[in-house]
PDB file of C-alpha atoms in Angstrom:
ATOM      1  CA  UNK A  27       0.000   0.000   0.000  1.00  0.00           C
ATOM      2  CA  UNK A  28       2.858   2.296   1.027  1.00  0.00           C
ATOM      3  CA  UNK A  29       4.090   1.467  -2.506  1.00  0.00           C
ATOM      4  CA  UNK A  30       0.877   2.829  -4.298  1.00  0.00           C
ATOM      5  CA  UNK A  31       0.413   5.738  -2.066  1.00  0.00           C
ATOM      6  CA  UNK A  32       4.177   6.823  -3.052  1.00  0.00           C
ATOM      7  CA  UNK A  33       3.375   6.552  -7.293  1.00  0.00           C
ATOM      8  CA  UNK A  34       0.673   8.709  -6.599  1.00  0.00           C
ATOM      9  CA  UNK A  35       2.172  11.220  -4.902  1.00  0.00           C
ATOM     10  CA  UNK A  36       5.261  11.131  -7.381  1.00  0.00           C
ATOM     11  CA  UNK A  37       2.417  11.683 -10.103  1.00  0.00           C
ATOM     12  CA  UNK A  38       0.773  14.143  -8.339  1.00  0.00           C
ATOM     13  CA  UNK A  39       3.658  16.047  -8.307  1.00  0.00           C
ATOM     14  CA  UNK A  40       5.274  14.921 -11.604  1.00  0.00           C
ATOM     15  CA  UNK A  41       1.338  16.523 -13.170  1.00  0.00           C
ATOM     16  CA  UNK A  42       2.363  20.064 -10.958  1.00  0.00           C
ATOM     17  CA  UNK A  43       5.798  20.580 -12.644  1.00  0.00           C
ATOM     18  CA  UNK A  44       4.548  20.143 -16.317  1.00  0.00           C
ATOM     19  CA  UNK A  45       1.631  22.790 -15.265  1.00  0.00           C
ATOM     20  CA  UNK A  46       4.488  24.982 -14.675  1.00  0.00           C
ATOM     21  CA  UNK A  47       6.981  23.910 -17.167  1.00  0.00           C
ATOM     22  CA  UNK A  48       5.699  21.992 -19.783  1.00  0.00           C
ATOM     23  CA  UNK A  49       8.079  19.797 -22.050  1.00  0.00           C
ATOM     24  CA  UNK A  50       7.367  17.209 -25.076  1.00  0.00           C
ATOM     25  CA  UNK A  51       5.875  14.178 -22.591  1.00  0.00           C
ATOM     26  CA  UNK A  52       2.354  12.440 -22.295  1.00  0.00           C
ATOM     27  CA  UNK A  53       1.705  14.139 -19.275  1.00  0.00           C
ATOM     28  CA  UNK A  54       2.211  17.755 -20.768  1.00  0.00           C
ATOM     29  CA  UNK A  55      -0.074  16.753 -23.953  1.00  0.00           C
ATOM     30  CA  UNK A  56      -2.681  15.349 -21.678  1.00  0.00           C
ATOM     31  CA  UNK A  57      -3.094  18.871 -19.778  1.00  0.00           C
ATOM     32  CA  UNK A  58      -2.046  20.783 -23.365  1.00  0.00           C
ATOM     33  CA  UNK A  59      -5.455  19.103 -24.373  1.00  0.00           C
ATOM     34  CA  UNK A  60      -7.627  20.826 -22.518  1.00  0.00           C
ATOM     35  CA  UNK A  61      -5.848  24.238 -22.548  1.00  0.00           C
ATOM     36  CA  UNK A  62      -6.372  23.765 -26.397  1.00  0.00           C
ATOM     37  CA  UNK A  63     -10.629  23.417 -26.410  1.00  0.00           C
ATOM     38  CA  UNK A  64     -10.659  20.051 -25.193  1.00  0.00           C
ATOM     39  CA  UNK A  65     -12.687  18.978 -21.918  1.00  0.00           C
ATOM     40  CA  UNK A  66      -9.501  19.278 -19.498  1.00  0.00           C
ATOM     41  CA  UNK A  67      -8.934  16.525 -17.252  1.00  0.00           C
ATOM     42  CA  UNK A  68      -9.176  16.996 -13.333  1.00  0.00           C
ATOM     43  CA  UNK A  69      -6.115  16.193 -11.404  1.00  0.00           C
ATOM     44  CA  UNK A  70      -7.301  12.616 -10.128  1.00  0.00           C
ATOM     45  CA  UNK A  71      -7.864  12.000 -14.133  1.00  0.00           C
ATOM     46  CA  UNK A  72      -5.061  12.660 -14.639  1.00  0.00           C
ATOM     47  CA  UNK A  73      -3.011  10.437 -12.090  1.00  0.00           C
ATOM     48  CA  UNK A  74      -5.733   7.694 -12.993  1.00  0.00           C
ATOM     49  CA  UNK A  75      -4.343   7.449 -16.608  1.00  0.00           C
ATOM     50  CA  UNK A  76      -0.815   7.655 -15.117  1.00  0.00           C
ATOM     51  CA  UNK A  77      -1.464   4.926 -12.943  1.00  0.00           C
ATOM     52  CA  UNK A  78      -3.378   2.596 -15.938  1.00  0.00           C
ATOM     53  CA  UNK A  79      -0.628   3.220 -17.799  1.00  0.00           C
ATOM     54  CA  UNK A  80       2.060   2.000 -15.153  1.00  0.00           C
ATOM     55  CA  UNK A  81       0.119  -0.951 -13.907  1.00  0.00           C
ATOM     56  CA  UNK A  82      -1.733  -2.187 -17.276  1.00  0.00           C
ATOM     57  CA  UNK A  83       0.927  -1.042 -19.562  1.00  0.00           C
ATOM     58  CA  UNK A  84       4.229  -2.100 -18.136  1.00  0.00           C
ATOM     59  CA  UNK A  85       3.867  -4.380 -15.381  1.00  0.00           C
ATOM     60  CA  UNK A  86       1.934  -7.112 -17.243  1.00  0.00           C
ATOM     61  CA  UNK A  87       3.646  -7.044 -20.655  1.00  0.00           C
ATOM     62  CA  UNK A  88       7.095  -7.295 -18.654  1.00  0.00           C
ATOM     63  CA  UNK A  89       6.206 -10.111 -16.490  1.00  0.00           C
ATOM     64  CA  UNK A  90       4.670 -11.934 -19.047  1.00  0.00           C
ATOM     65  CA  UNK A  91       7.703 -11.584 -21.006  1.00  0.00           C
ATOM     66  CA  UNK A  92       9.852 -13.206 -18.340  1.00  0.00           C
ATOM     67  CA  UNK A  93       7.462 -15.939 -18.221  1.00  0.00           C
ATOM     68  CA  UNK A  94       7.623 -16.354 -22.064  1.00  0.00           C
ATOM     69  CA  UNK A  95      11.179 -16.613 -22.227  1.00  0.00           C
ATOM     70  CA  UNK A  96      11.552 -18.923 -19.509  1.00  0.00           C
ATOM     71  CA  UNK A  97       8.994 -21.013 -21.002  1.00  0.00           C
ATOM     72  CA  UNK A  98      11.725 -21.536 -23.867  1.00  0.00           C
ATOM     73  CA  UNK A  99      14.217 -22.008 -21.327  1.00  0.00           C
ATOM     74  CA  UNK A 100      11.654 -24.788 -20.123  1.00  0.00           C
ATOM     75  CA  UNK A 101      11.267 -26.262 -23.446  1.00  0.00           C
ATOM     76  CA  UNK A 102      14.580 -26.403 -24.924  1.00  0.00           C
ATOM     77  CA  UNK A 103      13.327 -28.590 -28.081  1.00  0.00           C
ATOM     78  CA  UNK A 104      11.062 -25.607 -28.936  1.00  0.00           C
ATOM     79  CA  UNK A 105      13.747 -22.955 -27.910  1.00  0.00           C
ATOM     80  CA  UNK A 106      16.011 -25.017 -30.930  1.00  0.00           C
ATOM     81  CA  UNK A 107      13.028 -24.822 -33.580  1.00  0.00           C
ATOM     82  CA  UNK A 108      12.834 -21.306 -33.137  1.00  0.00           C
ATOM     83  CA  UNK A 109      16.236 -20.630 -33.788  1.00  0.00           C
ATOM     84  CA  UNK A 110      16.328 -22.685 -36.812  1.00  0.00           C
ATOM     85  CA  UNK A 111      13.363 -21.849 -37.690  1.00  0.00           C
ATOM     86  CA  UNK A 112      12.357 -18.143 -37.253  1.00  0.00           C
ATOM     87  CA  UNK A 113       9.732 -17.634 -39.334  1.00  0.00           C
ATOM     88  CA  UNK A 114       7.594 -19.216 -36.729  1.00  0.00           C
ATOM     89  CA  UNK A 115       7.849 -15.905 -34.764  1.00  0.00           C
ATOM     90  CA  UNK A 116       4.444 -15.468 -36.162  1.00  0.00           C
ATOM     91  CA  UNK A 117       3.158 -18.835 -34.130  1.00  0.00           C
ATOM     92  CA  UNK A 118       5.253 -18.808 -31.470  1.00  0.00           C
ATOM     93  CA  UNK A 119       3.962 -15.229 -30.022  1.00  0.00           C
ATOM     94  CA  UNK A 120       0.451 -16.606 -29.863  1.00  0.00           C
ATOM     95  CA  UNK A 121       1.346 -20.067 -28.699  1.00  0.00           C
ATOM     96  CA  UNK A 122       3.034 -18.454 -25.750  1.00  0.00           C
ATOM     97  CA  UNK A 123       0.559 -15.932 -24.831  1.00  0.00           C
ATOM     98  CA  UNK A 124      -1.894 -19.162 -24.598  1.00  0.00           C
ATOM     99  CA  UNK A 125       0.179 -20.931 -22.876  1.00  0.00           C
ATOM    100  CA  UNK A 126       1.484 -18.778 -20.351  1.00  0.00           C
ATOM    101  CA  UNK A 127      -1.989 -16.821 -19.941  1.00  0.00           C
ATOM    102  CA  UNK A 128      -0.283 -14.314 -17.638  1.00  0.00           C
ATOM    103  CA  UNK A 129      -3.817 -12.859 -16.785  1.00  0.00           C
ATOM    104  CA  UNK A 130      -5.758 -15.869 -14.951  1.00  0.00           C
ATOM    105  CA  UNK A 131      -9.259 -14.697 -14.394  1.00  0.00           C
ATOM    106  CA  UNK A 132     -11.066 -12.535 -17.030  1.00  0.00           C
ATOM    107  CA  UNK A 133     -13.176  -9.484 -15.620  1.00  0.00           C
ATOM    108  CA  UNK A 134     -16.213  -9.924 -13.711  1.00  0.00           C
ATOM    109  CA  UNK A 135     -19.521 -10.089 -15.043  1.00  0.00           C
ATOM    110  CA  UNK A 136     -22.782  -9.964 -13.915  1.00  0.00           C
ATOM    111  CA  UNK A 137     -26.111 -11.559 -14.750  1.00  0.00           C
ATOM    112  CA  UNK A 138     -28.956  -9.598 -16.089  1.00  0.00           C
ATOM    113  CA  UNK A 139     -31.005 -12.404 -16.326  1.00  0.00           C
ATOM    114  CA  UNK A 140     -31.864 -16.086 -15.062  1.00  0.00           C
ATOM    115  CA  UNK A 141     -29.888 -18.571 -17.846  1.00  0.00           C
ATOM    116  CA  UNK A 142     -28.064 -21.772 -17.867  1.00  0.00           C
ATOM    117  CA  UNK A 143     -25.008 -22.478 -18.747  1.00  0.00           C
ATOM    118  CA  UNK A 144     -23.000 -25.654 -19.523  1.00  0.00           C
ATOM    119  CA  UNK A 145     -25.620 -27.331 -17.415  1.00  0.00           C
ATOM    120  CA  UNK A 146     -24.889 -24.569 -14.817  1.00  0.00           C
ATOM    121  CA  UNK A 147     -27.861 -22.321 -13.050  1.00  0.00           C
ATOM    122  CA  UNK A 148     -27.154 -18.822 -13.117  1.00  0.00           C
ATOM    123  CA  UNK A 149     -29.417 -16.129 -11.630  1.00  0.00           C
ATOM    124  CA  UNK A 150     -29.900 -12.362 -12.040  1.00  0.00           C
ATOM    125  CA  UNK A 151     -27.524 -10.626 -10.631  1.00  0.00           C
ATOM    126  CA  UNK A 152     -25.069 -13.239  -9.745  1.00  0.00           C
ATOM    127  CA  UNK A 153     -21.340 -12.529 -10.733  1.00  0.00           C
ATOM    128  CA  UNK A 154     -19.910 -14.242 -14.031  1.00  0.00           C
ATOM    129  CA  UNK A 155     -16.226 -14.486 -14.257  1.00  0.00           C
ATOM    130  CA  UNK A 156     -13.981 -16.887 -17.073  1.00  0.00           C
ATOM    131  CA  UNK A 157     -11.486 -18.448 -16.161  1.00  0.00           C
ATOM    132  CA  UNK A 158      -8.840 -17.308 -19.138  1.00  0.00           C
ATOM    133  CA  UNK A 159      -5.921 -19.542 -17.987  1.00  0.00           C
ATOM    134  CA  UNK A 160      -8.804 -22.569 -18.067  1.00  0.00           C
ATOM    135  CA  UNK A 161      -9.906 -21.869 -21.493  1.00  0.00           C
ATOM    136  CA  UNK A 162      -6.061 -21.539 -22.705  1.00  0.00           C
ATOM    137  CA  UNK A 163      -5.924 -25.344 -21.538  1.00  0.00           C
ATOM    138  CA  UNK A 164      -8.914 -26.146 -22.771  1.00  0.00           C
ATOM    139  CA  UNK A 165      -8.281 -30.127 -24.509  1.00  0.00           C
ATOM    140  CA  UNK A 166     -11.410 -29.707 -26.400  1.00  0.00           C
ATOM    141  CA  UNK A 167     -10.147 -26.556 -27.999  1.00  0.00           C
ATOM    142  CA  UNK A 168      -6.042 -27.574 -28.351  1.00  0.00           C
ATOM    143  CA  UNK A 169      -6.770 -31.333 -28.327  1.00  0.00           C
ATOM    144  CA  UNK A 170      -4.294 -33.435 -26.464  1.00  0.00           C
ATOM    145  CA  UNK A 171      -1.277 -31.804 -24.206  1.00  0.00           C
ATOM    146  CA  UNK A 172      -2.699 -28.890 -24.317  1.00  0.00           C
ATOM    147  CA  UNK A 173       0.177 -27.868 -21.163  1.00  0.00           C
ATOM    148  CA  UNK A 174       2.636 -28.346 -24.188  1.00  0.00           C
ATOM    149  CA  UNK A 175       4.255 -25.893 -25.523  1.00  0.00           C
ATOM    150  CA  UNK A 176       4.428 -25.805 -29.378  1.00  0.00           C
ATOM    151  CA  UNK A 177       5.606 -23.095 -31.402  1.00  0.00           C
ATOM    152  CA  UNK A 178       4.158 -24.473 -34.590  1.00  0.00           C
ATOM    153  CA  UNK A 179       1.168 -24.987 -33.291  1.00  0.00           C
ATOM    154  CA  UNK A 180      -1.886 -23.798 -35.135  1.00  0.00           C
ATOM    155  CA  UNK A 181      -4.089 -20.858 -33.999  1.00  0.00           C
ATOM    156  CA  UNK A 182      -7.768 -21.432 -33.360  1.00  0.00           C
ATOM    157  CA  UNK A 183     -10.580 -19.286 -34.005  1.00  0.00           C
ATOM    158  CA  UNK A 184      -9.576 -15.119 -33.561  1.00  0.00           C
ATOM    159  CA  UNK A 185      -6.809 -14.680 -31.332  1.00  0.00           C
ATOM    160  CA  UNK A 186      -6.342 -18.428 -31.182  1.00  0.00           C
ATOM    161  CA  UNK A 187      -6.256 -17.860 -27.145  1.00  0.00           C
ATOM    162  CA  UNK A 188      -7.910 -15.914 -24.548  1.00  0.00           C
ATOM    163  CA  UNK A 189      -4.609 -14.469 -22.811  1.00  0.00           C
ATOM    164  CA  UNK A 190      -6.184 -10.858 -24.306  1.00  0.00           C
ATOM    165  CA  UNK A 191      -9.802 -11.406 -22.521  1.00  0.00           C
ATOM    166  CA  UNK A 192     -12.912 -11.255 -24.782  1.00  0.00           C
ATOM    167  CA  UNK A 193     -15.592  -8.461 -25.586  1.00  0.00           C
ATOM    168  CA  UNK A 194     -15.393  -5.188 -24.327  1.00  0.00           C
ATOM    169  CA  UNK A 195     -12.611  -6.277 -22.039  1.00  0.00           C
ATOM    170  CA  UNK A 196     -10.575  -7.007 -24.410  1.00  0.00           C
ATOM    171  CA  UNK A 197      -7.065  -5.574 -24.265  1.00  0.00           C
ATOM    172  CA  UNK A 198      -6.248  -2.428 -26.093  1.00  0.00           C
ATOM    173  CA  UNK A 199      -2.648  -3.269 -26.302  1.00  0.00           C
ATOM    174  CA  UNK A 200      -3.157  -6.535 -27.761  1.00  0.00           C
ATOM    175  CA  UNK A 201      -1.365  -5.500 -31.224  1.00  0.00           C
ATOM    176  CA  UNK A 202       1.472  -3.656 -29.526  1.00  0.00           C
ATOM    177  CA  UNK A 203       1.879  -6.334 -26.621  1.00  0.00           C
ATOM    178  CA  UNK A 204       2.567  -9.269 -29.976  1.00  0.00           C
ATOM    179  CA  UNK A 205       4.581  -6.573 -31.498  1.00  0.00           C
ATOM    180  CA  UNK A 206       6.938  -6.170 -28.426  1.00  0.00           C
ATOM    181  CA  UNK A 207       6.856  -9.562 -27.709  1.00  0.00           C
ATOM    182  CA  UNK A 208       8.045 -10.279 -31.147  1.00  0.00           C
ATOM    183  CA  UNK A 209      11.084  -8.291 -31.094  1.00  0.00           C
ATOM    184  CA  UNK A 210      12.147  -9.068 -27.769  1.00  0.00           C
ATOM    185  CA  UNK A 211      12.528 -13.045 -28.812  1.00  0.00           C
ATOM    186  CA  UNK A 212      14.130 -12.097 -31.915  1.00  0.00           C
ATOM    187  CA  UNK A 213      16.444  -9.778 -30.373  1.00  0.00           C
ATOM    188  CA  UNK A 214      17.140 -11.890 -27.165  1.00  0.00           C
ATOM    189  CA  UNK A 215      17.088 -15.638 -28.413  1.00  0.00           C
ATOM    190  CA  UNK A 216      17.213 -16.399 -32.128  1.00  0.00           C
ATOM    191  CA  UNK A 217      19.834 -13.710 -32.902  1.00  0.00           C
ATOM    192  CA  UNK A 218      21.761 -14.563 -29.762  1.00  0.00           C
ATOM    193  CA  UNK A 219      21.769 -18.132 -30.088  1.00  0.00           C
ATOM    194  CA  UNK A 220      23.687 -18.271 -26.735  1.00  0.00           C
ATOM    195  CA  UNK A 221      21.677 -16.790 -24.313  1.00  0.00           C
ATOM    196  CA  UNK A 222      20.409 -18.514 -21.531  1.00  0.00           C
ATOM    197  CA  UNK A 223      19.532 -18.593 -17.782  1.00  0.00           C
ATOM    198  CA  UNK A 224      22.223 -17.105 -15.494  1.00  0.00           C
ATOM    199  CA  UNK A 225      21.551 -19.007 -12.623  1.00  0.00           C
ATOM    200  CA  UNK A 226      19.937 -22.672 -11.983  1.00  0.00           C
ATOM    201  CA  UNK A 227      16.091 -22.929 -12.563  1.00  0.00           C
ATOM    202  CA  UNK A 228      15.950 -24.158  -8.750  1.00  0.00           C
ATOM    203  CA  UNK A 229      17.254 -20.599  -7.796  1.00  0.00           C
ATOM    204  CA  UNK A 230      14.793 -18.318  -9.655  1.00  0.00           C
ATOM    205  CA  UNK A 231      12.583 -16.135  -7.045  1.00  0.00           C
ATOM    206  CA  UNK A 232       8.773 -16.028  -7.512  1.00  0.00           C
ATOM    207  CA  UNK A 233       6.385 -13.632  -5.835  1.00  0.00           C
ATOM    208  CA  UNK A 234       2.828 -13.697  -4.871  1.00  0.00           C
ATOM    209  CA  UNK A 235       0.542 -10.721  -6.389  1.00  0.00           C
ATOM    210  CA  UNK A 236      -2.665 -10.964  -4.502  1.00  0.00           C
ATOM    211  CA  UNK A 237      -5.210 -11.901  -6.369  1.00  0.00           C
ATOM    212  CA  UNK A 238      -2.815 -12.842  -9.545  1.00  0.00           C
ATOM    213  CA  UNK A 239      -0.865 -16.104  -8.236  1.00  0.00           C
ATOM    214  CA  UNK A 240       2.854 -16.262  -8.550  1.00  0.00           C
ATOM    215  CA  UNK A 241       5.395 -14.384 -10.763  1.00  0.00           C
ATOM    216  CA  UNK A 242       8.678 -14.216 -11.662  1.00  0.00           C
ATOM    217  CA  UNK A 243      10.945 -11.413  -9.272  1.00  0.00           C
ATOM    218  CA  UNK A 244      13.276 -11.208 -12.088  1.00  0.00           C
ATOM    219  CA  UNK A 245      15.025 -13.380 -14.463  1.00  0.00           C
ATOM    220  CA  UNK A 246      18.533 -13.051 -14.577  1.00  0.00           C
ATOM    221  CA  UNK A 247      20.060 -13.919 -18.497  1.00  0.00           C
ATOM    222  CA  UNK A 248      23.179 -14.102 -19.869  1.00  0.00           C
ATOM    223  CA  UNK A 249      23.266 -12.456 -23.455  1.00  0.00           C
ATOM    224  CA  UNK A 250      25.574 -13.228 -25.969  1.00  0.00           C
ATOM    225  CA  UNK A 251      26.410 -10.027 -27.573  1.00  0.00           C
ATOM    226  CA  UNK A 252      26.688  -9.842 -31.480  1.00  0.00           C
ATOM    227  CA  UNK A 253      30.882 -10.043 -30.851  1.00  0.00           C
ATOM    228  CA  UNK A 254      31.907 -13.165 -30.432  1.00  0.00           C
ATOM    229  CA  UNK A 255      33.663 -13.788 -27.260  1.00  0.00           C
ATOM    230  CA  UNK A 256      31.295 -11.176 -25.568  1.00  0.00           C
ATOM    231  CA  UNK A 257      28.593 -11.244 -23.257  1.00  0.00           C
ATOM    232  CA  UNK A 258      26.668  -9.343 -20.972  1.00  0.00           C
ATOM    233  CA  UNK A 259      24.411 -10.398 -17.669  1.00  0.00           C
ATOM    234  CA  UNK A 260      20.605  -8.699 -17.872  1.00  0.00           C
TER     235      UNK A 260
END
């Protein structure tokens, strides 16, 4: 909690010096905006799309990242194909979003009416949640193994997963998260052939985020850098 109260202060006070002196950041364009005819956003608007941005925008795409590339790590027959094979970039991205499904419960519903479904009784009113990492494991959907991890494998229907949610929850920065996520693995593992874990798997520190399960704390990686004879610890 301390942690939260101390972004929003640094926000709140980040938002007062680019009233004063504005420069060419998000922040100044968001307050330019309403200076300029636009309906101007109120302070706690303002720190609200800070915050989204810091918690929705970074945090997730960077731990689901670690996870990703330790799922390689984890599957070092797949880790191989991609390197020889990197033109399946394009399968791989979606194959681990799916099977990493970083976000585990979709957003919560609620009934506006009595229904049944899948032989389940639901009443008006009652909360309706899916359970994304469920669905991403689904058999009937990936047919057998679907814990496996194959790069080649074939998207289904749409995204092929449900790691981005579904409907109106449905993340904005679905095409920029397979975007980064492509570059990172090109730039990290299939150009640097070499790279790998820094430290035994048994030594890797996970985390619990209420209400989220357990995460990577960081994943330390030896990079081999385009020189040969070089690398660097990230």
């Amino acid at each position: 909690m301390d942690g939260l109260v101390g972004i929003v202060d640094y926000v709140r006070e980040l938002i007062a010096r680019r009233r004063a002196e504005p420069t060419d950041d998000l922040i100044s364009a968001l307050i330019e905006g309403g200076r300029d005819g636009g309906d101007a956003l109120t302070e706690d608007e303002l720190i609200s799309v800070v915050f989204l941005l810091i918690s929705t925008g970074i945090t997730p795409p960077a731990l689901f990242l670690a996870h990703a590339v330790l799922a390689l790590f984890d599957h070092p027959d797949q880790l191989a194909r991609l390197r020889r094979e990197p033109g399946l970039l394009d399968r791989a991205v979606p194959e681990l979003l799916r099977h990493v499904s970083l976000v585990r419960i979709g957003a919560s519903m609620y009934a506006t009416e009595d229904f049944e479904f899948a032989g389940t009784p639901v009443k008006k009113g009652e909360t309706v949640t899916v359970a994304l990492l469920a669905a991403d494991h689904d058999p009937r959907e990936y047919g057998e193994g679907p814990e496996r991890l194959d790069i080649a494998r074939e998207s289904g229907r749409g995204d092929g997963h449900l790691a981005f949610g579904h409907g109106p929850h449905y993340c904005l920065g679905a095409a920029l998260g397979r975007l980064v996520t492509s570059v990172v693995l090109d730039r990290v593992l299939v150009r640097r052939p070499e790279t790998a874990l820094a430290v035994d798997r048994g030594e890797l520190e996970f985390g619990h985020w209420p209400g989220d399960g357990f995460h990577l704390l960081r994943l330390p990686v030896r990079l081999c850098a385009d020189a040969p004879g070089r690398s660097m610890d990230a």
